[in-house]
Tab-separated table of C-alpha atoms in Angstrom:
chain	number	residue	atom	x	y	z
A	81	MET	CA	71.003	52.171	-27.370
A	82	ASN	CA	71.832	54.500	-24.456
A	83	GLU	CA	69.833	52.404	-21.919
A	84	VAL	CA	71.484	49.174	-23.076
A	85	VAL	CA	75.017	50.664	-22.834
A	86	GLN	CA	74.196	52.122	-19.387
A	87	PHE	CA	72.929	48.721	-18.174
A	88	LEU	CA	76.103	47.010	-19.454
A	89	ASN	CA	78.327	49.677	-17.739
A	90	GLU	CA	76.487	49.543	-14.422
A	91	ASN	CA	76.588	45.703	-14.403
A	92	PRO	CA	80.091	45.006	-15.496
A	93	VAL	CA	80.173	41.244	-15.247
A	94	GLN	CA	78.178	39.670	-18.073
A	95	TYR	CA	77.712	35.994	-18.874
A	96	PHE	CA	78.527	35.164	-22.442
A	97	ALA	CA	77.058	32.082	-24.021
A	98	THR	CA	78.456	30.258	-27.108
A	99	VAL	CA	78.087	26.950	-28.810
A	100	GLY	CA	81.054	24.922	-27.823
A	101	LEU	CA	83.153	23.067	-30.490
A	102	ASP	CA	81.544	19.865	-28.985
A	103	GLY	CA	78.100	21.258	-29.801
A	104	ARG	CA	77.205	21.976	-26.142
A	105	PRO	CA	76.560	25.219	-24.553
A	106	LYS	CA	79.412	27.169	-22.908
A	107	VAL	CA	78.976	30.204	-20.619
A	108	ARG	CA	81.712	32.317	-19.156
A	109	PRO	CA	82.069	35.787	-17.553
A	110	PHE	CA	82.777	38.552	-19.964
A	111	GLN	CA	82.867	42.377	-19.947
A	112	PHE	CA	81.508	44.963	-22.377
A	113	MET	CA	84.153	47.279	-23.535
A	114	LEU	CA	82.556	50.268	-25.321
A	115	GLU	CA	79.962	51.491	-27.806
A	116	GLN	CA	81.298	53.123	-31.009
A	117	GLY	CA	79.222	54.005	-34.021
A	118	GLY	CA	76.170	52.157	-32.818
A	119	LYS	CA	78.165	48.911	-32.249
A	120	LEU	CA	78.722	47.164	-28.897
A	121	TYR	CA	82.378	46.008	-28.666
A	122	PHE	CA	83.911	43.228	-26.616
A	123	CYS	CA	87.386	41.685	-26.690
A	124	THR	CA	89.055	38.304	-26.239
A	125	ASN	CA	92.231	36.456	-27.131
A	126	ASN	CA	92.577	34.488	-30.320
A	127	THR	CA	94.227	31.551	-28.494
A	128	LYS	CA	91.202	30.854	-26.314
A	129	GLU	CA	88.541	28.297	-26.958
A	130	VAL	CA	85.825	30.969	-27.009
A	131	TYR	CA	87.553	32.695	-29.997
A	132	LYS	CA	87.260	29.354	-31.914
A	133	GLU	CA	83.726	28.769	-30.807
A	134	MET	CA	82.680	32.224	-32.170
A	135	GLN	CA	84.316	31.621	-35.463
A	136	ASN	CA	82.582	28.339	-35.693
A	137	THR	CA	79.166	29.478	-34.583
A	138	PRO	CA	79.044	33.302	-34.511
A	139	TYR	CA	75.648	33.725	-32.758
A	140	VAL	CA	75.926	34.348	-29.095
A	141	GLU	CA	73.845	35.466	-26.106
A	142	ILE	CA	74.880	37.598	-23.135
A	143	VAL	CA	73.014	38.086	-19.885
A	144	THR	CA	73.725	40.311	-16.933
A	145	SER	CA	71.567	41.389	-13.905
A	146	SER	CA	71.559	44.282	-11.462
A	147	SER	CA	71.464	44.201	-7.685
A	148	THR	CA	67.723	45.251	-7.937
A	149	PHE	CA	66.924	42.023	-9.861
A	150	ALA	CA	66.607	43.636	-13.243
A	151	TRP	CA	68.288	41.814	-16.091
A	152	MET	CA	69.244	42.108	-19.677
A	153	ARG	CA	69.557	39.492	-22.399
A	154	LEU	CA	71.666	40.634	-25.429
A	155	SER	CA	72.033	38.472	-28.500
A	156	GLY	CA	73.646	38.948	-31.890
A	157	LYS	CA	76.168	37.737	-34.460
A	158	VAL	CA	79.865	38.260	-33.635
A	159	THR	CA	81.721	40.197	-36.239
A	160	PHE	CA	85.528	40.512	-35.587
A	161	SER	CA	87.191	43.863	-36.420
A	162	ASN	CA	90.799	44.859	-36.899
A	163	ASP	CA	90.049	48.566	-36.265
A	164	LEU	CA	93.239	49.720	-34.462
A	165	GLU	CA	91.631	52.947	-33.135
A	166	ILE	CA	88.914	50.987	-31.393
A	167	LYS	CA	91.587	48.492	-30.101
A	168	LYS	CA	93.528	51.574	-28.715
A	169	ALA	CA	90.362	52.959	-27.112
A	170	ILE	CA	89.685	49.656	-25.314
A	171	ILE	CA	93.309	49.326	-24.083
A	172	GLU	CA	93.172	52.813	-22.673
A	173	ALA	CA	89.734	52.428	-21.102
A	174	SER	CA	90.332	49.028	-19.312
A	175	PRO	CA	93.274	48.599	-16.976
A	176	LEU	CA	92.597	44.820	-17.041
A	177	VAL	CA	92.757	44.641	-20.831
A	178	LYS	CA	95.860	46.779	-20.840
A	179	SER	CA	97.493	44.470	-18.314
A	180	LEU	CA	96.684	41.420	-20.500
A	181	TYR	CA	97.635	42.710	-23.907
A	182	GLN	CA	99.802	45.835	-23.246
A	183	THR	CA	99.223	47.283	-26.729
A	184	ALA	CA	96.611	47.405	-29.388
A	185	GLU	CA	99.011	45.771	-31.809
A	186	ASN	CA	99.335	42.655	-29.743
A	187	PRO	CA	98.706	39.791	-32.259
A	188	ILE	CA	96.516	37.768	-29.871
A	189	PHE	CA	94.322	40.717	-28.934
A	190	GLU	CA	90.947	40.435	-30.830
A	191	ILE	CA	87.921	42.775	-30.705
A	192	PHE	CA	84.379	42.135	-32.002
A	193	TYR	CA	81.032	43.679	-32.042
A	194	LEU	CA	77.612	42.333	-32.235
A	195	ASP	CA	75.675	42.559	-35.520
A	196	GLU	CA	71.965	41.840	-35.735
A	197	ALA	CA	71.819	42.671	-32.070
A	198	ASN	CA	68.783	42.615	-29.904
A	199	ALA	CA	68.442	43.367	-26.238
A	200	VAL	CA	65.711	42.866	-23.651
A	201	ILE	CA	65.676	44.522	-20.323
A	202	ALA	CA	63.247	43.122	-17.745
A	203	ASP	CA	62.528	43.029	-14.029
A	204	PHE	CA	59.978	41.761	-11.551
A	205	SER	CA	57.864	44.914	-11.521
A	206	GLY	CA	55.108	43.536	-13.568
A	207	ASN	CA	55.862	46.042	-16.382
A	208	PRO	CA	56.447	44.554	-19.831
A	209	PRO	CA	60.129	44.068	-20.860
A	210	LYS	CA	61.788	46.803	-22.926
A	211	THR	CA	63.023	45.419	-26.265
A	212	TYR	CA	65.745	47.068	-28.397
A	213	VAL	CA	66.834	46.325	-31.910
A	214	LEU	CA	70.387	47.668	-32.108
């Protein structure tokens, strides 16, 4: 888990893939927020299309890469949470999120974690990829 969290933190722009409401793939930039209790948390706004897509089809995949051409693919099932303490931690940890939502109690502010998560970290070294079941 530590290597996955470190890779996400060191490469803060991740590309998040969902199945669109039209059945076609949708990819957009996202950012990992934090790890708590062995769960990887992200956040969004419940007025966005991506929120509806994740409710409709909760399986997603995230990819990010480093400046040294290593990459990580992370997949799992989205589980939404109303944990106010984690919402507060995210608001305090991210100036961007705080500027968007101001408080953890904002009714459009949603957090979610990945259940059934798997990660693969690979590069062009010739070494086999590292696989993690989270």
